[in-house]
PDB file of C-alpha atoms and ligand atoms in Angstrom:
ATOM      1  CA  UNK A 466     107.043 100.349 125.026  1.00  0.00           C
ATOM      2  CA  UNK A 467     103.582 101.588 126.250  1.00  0.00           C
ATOM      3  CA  UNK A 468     101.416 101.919 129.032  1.00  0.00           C
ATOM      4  CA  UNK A 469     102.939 104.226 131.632  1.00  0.00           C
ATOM      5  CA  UNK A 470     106.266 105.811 130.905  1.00  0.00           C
ATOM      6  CA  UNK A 471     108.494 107.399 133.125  1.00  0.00           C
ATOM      7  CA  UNK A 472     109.637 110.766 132.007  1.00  0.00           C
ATOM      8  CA  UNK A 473     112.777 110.721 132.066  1.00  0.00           C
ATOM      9  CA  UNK A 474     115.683 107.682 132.358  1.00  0.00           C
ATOM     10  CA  UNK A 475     116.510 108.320 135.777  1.00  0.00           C
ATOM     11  CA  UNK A 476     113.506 107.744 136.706  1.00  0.00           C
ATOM     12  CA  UNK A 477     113.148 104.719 134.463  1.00  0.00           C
ATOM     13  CA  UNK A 478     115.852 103.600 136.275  1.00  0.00           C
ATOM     14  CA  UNK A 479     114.949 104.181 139.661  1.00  0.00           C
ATOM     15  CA  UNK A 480     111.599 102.024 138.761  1.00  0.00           C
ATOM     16  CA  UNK A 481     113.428  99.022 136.661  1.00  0.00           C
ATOM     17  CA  UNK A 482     116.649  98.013 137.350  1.00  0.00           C
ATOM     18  CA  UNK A 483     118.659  96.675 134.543  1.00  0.00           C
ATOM     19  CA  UNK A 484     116.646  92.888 134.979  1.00  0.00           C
ATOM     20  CA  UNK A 485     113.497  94.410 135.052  1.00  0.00           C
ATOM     21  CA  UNK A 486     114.348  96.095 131.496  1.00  0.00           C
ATOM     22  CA  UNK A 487     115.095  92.775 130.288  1.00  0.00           C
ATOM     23  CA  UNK A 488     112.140  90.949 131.752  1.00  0.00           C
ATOM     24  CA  UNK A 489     109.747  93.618 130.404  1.00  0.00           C
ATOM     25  CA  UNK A 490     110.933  92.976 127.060  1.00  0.00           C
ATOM     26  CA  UNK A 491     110.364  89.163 127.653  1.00  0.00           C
ATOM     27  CA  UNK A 492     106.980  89.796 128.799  1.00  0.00           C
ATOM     28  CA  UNK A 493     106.395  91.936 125.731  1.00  0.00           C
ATOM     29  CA  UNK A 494     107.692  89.034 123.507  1.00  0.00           C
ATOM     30  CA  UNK A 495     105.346  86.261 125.524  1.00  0.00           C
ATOM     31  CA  UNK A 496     102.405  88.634 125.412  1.00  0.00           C
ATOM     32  CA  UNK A 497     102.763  88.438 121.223  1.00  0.00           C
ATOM     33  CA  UNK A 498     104.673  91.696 120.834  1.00  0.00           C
ATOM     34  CA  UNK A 499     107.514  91.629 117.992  1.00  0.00           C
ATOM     35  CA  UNK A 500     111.064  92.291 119.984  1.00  0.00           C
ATOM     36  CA  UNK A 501     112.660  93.371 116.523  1.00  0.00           C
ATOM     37  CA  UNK A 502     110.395  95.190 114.624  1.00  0.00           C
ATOM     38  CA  UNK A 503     112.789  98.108 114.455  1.00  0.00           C
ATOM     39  CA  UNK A 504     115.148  95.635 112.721  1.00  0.00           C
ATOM     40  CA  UNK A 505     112.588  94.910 110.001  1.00  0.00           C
ATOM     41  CA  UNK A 506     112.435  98.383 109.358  1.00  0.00           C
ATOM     42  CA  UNK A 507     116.225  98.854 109.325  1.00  0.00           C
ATOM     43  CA  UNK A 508     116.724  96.171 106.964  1.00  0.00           C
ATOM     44  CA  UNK A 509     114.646  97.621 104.197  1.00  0.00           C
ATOM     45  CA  UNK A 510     117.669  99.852 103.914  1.00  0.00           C
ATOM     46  CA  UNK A 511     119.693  96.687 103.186  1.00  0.00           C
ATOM     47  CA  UNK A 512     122.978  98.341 105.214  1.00  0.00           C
ATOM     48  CA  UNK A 513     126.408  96.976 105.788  1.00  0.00           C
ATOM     49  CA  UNK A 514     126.663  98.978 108.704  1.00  0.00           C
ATOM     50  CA  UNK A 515     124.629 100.332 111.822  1.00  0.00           C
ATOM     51  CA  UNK A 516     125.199 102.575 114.594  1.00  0.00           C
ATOM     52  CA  UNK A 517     123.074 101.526 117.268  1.00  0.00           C
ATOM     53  CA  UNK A 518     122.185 104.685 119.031  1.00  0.00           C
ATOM     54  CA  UNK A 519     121.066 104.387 122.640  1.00  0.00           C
ATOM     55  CA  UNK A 520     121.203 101.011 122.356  1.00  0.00           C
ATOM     56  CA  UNK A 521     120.558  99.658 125.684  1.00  0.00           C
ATOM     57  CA  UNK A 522     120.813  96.120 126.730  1.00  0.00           C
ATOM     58  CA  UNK A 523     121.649  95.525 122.921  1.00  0.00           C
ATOM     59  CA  UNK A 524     118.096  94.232 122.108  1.00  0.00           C
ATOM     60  CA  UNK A 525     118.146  95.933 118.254  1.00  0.00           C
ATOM     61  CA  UNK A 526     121.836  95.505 117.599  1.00  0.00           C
ATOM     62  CA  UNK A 527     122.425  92.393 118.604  1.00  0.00           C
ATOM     63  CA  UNK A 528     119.411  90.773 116.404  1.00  0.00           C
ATOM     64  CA  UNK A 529     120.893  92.679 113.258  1.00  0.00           C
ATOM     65  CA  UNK A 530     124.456  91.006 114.420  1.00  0.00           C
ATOM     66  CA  UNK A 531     122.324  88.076 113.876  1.00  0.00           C
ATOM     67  CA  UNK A 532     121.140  88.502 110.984  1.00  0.00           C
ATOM     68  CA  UNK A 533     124.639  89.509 109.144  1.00  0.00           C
ATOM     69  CA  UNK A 534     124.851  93.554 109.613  1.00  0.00           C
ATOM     70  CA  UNK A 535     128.377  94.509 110.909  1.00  0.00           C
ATOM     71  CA  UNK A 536     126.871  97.018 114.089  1.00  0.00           C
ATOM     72  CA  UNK A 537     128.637  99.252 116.805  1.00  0.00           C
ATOM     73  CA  UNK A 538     125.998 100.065 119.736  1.00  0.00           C
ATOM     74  CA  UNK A 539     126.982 103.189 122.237  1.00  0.00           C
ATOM     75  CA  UNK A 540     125.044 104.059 125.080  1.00  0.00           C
ATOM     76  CA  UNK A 541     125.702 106.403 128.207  1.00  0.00           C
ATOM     77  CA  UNK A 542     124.467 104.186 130.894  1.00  0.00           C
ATOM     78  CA  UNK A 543     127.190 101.551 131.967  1.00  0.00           C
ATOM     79  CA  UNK A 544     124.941  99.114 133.507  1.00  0.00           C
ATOM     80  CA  UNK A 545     123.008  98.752 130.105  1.00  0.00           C
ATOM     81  CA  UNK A 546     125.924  98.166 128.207  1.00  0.00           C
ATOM     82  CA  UNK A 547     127.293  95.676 130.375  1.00  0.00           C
ATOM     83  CA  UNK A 548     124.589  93.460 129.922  1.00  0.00           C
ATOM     84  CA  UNK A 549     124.749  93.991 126.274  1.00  0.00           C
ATOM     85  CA  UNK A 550     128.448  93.207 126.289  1.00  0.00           C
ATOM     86  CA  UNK A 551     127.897  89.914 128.437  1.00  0.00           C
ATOM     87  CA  UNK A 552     125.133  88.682 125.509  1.00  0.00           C
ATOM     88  CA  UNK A 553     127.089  89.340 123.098  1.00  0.00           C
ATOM     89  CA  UNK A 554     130.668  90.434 124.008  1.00  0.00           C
ATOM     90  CA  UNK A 555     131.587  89.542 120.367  1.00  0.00           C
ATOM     91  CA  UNK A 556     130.491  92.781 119.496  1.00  0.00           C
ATOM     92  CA  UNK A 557     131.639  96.556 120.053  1.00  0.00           C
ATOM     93  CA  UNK A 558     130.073  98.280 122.540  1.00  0.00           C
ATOM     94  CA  UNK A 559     130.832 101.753 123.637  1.00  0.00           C
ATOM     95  CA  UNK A 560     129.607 104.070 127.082  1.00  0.00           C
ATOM     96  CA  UNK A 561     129.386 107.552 125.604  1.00  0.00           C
ATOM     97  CA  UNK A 562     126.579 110.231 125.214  1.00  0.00           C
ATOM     98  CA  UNK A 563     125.421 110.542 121.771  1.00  0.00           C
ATOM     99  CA  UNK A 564     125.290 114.235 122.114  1.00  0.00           C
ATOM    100  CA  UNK A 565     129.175 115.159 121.115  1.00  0.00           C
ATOM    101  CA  UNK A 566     129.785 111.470 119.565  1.00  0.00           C
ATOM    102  CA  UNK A 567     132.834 111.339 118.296  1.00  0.00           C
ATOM    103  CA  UNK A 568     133.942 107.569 116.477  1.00  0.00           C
ATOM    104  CA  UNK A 569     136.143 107.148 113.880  1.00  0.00           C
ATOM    105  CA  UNK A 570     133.456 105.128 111.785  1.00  0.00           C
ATOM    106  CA  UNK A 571     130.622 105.800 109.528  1.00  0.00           C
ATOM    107  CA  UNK A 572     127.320 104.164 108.981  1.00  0.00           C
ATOM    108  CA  UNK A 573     124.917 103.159 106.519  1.00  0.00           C
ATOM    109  CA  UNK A 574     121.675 103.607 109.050  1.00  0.00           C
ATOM    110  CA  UNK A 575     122.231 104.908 112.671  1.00  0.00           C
ATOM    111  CA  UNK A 576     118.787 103.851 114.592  1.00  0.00           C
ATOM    112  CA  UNK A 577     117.001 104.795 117.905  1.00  0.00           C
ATOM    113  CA  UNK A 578     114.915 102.475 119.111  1.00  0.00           C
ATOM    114  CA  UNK A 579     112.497 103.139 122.152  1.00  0.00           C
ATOM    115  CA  UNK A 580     111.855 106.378 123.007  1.00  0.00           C
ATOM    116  CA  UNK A 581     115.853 107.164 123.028  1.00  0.00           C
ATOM    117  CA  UNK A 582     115.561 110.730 122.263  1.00  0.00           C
ATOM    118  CA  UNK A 583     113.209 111.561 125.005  1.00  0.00           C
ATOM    119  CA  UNK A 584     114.994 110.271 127.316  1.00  0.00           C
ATOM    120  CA  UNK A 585     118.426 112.046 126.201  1.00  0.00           C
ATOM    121  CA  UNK A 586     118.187 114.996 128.704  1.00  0.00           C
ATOM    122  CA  UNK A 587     115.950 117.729 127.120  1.00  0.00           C
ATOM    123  CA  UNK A 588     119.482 120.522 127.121  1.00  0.00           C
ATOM    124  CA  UNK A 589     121.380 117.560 125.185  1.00  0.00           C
ATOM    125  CA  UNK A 590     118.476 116.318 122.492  1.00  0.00           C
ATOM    126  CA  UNK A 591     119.833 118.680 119.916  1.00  0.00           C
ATOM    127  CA  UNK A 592     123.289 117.705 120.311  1.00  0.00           C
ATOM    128  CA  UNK A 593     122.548 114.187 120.329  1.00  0.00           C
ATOM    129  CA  UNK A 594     120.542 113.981 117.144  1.00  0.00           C
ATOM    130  CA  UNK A 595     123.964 116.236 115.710  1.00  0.00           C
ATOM    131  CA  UNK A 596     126.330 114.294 117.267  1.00  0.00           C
ATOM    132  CA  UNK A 597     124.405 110.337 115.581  1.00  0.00           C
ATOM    133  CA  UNK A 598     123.833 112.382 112.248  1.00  0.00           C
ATOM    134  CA  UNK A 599     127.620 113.201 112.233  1.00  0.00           C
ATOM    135  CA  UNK A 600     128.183 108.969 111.648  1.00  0.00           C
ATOM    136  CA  UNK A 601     126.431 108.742 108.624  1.00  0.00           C
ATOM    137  CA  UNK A 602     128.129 107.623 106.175  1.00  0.00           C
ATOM    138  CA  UNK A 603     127.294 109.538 102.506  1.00  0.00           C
ATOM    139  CA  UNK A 604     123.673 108.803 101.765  1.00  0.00           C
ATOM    140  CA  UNK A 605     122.762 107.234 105.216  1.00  0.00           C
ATOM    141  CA  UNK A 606     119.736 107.202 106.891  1.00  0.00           C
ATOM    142  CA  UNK A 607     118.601 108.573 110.104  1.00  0.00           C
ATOM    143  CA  UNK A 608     115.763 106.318 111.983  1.00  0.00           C
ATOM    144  CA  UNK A 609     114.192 107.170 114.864  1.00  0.00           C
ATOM    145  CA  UNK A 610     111.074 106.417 116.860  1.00  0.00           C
ATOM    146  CA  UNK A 611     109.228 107.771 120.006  1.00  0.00           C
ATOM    147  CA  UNK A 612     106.220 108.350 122.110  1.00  0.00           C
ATOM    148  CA  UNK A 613     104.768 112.008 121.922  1.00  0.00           C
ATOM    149  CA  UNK A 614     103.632 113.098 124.860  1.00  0.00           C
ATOM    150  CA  UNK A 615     103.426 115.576 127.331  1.00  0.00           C
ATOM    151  CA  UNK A 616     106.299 117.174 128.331  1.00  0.00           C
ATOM    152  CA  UNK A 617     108.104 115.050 125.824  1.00  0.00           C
ATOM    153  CA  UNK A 618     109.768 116.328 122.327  1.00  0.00           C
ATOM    154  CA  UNK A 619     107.331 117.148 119.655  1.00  0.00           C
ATOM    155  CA  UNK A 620     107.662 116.129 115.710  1.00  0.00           C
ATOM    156  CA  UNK A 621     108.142 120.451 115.212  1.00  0.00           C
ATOM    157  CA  UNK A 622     111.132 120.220 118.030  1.00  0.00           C
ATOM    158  CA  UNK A 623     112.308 117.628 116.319  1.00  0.00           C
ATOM    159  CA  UNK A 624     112.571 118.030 112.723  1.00  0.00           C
ATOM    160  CA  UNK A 625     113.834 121.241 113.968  1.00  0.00           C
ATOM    161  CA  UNK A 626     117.000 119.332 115.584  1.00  0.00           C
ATOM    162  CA  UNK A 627     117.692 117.314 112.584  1.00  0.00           C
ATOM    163  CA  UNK A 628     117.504 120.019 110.351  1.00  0.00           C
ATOM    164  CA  UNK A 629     120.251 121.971 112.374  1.00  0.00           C
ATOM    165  CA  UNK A 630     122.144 118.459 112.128  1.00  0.00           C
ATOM    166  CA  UNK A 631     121.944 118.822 107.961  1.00  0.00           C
ATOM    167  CA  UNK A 632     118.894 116.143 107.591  1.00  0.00           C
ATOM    168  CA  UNK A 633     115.989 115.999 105.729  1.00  0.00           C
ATOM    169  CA  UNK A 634     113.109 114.105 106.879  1.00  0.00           C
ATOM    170  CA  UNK A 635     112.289 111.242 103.813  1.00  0.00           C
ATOM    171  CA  UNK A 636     109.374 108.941 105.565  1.00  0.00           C
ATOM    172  CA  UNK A 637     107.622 109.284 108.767  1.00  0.00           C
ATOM    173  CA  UNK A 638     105.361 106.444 110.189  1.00  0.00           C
ATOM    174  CA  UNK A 639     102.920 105.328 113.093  1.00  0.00           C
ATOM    175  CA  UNK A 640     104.808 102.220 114.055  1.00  0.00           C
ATOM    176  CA  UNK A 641     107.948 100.273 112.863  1.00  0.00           C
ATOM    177  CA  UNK A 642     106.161  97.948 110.302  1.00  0.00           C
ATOM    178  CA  UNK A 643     105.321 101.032 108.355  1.00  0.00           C
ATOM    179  CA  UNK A 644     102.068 102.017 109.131  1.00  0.00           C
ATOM    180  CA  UNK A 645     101.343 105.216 107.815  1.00  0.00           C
ATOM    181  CA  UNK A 646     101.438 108.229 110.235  1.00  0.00           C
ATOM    182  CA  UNK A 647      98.279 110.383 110.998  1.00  0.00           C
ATOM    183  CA  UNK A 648      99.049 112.091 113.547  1.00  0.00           C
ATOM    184  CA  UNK A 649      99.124 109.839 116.337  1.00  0.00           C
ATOM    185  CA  UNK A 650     101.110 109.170 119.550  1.00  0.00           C
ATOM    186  CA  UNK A 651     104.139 107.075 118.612  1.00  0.00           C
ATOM    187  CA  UNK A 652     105.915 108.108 115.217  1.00  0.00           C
ATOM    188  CA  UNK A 653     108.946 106.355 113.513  1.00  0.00           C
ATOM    189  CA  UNK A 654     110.947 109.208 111.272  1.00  0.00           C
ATOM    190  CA  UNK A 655     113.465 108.370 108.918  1.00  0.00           C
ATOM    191  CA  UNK A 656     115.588 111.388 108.119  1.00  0.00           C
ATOM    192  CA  UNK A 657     118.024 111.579 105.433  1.00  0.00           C
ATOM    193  CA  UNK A 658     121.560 113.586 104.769  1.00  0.00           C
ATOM    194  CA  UNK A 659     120.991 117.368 102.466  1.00  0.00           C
ATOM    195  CA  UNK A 660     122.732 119.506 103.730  1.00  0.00           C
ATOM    196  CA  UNK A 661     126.370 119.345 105.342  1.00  0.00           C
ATOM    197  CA  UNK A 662     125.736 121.638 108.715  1.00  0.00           C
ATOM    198  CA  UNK A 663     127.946 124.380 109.426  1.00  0.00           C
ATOM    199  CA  UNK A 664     129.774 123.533 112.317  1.00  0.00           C
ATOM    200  CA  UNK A 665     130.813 120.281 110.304  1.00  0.00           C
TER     201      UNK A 665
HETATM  202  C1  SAM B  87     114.260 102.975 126.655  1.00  0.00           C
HETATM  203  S1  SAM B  87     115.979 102.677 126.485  1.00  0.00           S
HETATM  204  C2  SAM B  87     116.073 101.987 124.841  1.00  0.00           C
HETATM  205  C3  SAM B  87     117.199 101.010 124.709  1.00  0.00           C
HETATM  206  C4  SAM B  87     117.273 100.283 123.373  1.00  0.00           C
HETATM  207  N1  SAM B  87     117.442 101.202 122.267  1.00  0.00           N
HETATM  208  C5  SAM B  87     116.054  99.431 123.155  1.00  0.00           C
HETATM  209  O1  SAM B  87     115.216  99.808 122.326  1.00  0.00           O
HETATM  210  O2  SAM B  87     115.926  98.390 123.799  1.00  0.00           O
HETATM  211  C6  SAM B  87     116.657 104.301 126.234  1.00  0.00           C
HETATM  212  C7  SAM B  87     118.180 104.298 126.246  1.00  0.00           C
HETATM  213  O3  SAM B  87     118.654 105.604 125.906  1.00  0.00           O
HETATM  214  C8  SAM B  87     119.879 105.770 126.594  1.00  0.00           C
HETATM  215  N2  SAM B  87     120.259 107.177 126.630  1.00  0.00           N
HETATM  216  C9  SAM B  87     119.575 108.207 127.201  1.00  0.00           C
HETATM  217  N3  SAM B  87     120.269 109.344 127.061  1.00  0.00           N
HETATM  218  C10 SAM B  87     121.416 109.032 126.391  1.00  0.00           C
HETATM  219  C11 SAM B  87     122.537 109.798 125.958  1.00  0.00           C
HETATM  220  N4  SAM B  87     122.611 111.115 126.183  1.00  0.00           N
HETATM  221  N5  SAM B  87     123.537 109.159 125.317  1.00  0.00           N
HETATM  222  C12 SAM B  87     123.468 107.813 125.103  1.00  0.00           C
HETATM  223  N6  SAM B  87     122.418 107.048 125.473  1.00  0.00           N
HETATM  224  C13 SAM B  87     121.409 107.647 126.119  1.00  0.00           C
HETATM  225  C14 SAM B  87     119.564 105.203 127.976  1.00  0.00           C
HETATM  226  O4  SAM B  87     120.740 104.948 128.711  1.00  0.00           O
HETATM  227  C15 SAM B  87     118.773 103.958 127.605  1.00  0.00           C
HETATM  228  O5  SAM B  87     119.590 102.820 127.505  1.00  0.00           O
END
């Protein structure tokens, strides 16, 4: 997602409804843009499982369902999540926050695709990124990627926030196919499971 972002998901919302999400991902697609890069990069981890973080109208989990990855997506806004339950109401889908997450499963990879984290309310980022690194499952791996921006999170803020959660950043990229990262304005971290943090 580029061009002129809203800063925040209200206001997302108050722009787009939950159609106009959809259609701008068609238009993406038609315009040549890869709808499921993020799942390329997910699947070099070869996982069983994924925790679809944020997941929206389901566009990430739903095309790993696809391709054979057992997938849980959770996501605090209700209208997203219906949409993603009526294309593909095979699958679990759950309205919560991430920040204070609390499901009984573990995952191999738990991802955020577009610009979740920014748009997690800035007093809740930090418990967010705890609450998805608290479904890892042993040797998981955190992915994540997001515009920087003004007024946005930083890379300092956070690395900062997933070092409090007990992760270690392993890879950090420009874009989702792996392009390296020198410090531009979009950056795709993968994080990975040191440390168990204190309050775990
Ligand atoms: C730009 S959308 C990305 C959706 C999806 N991951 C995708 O790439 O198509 C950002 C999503 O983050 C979700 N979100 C924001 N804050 C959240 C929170 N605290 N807990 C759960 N989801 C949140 C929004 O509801 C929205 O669906």
């Amino acid at each position: 997602m580029t061009g002129s972002l809203p800063p925040d998901w209200t206001s997302w919302r108050d722009r787009f409804d939950v159609d106009g999400y959809e259609e701008r991902w068609r238009r993406l697609a038609a315009a040549g843009v890869d709808p499921h890069g993020e799942v390329g990069l997910v699947q070099t981890y070869e996982p069983r499982s994924v925790l679809d973080a944020g997941c929206g109208t389901g566009r990430v989990a739903i095309e790993l369902a696809h391709r054979g990855v057992a997938v849980v997506g959770v996501d605090n806004d209700p209208d997203m999540v219906d949409v993603a339950r009526s294309k593909a109401p095979e699958l679990r889908w759950i309205v919560a926050d991430l920040a204070g997450l609390a499901l009984p499963d573990r995952f191999d990879v738990v991802v955020l695709a577009g610009n979740v984290i920014p748009y997690v309310e800035a007093d809740r980022r930090a418990a967010a990124v705890d609450g998805c690194a608290r479904h890892l499952a042993p040797g998981g791996v955190f992915v994540a990627g997001f515009a920087l921006r003004p007024g946005w999170p930083d890379l300092a803020d956070y690395d900062a926030w997933c070092a409090a959660a007990g992760l270690t950043l392993a890879d950090r990229w420009a874009t989702w196919d792996r392009q390296p990262y020198a410090g531009g304005d979009y950056a795709v971290s993968a994080h990975v499971q040191t440390a168990t943090a204190p309050s775990r």
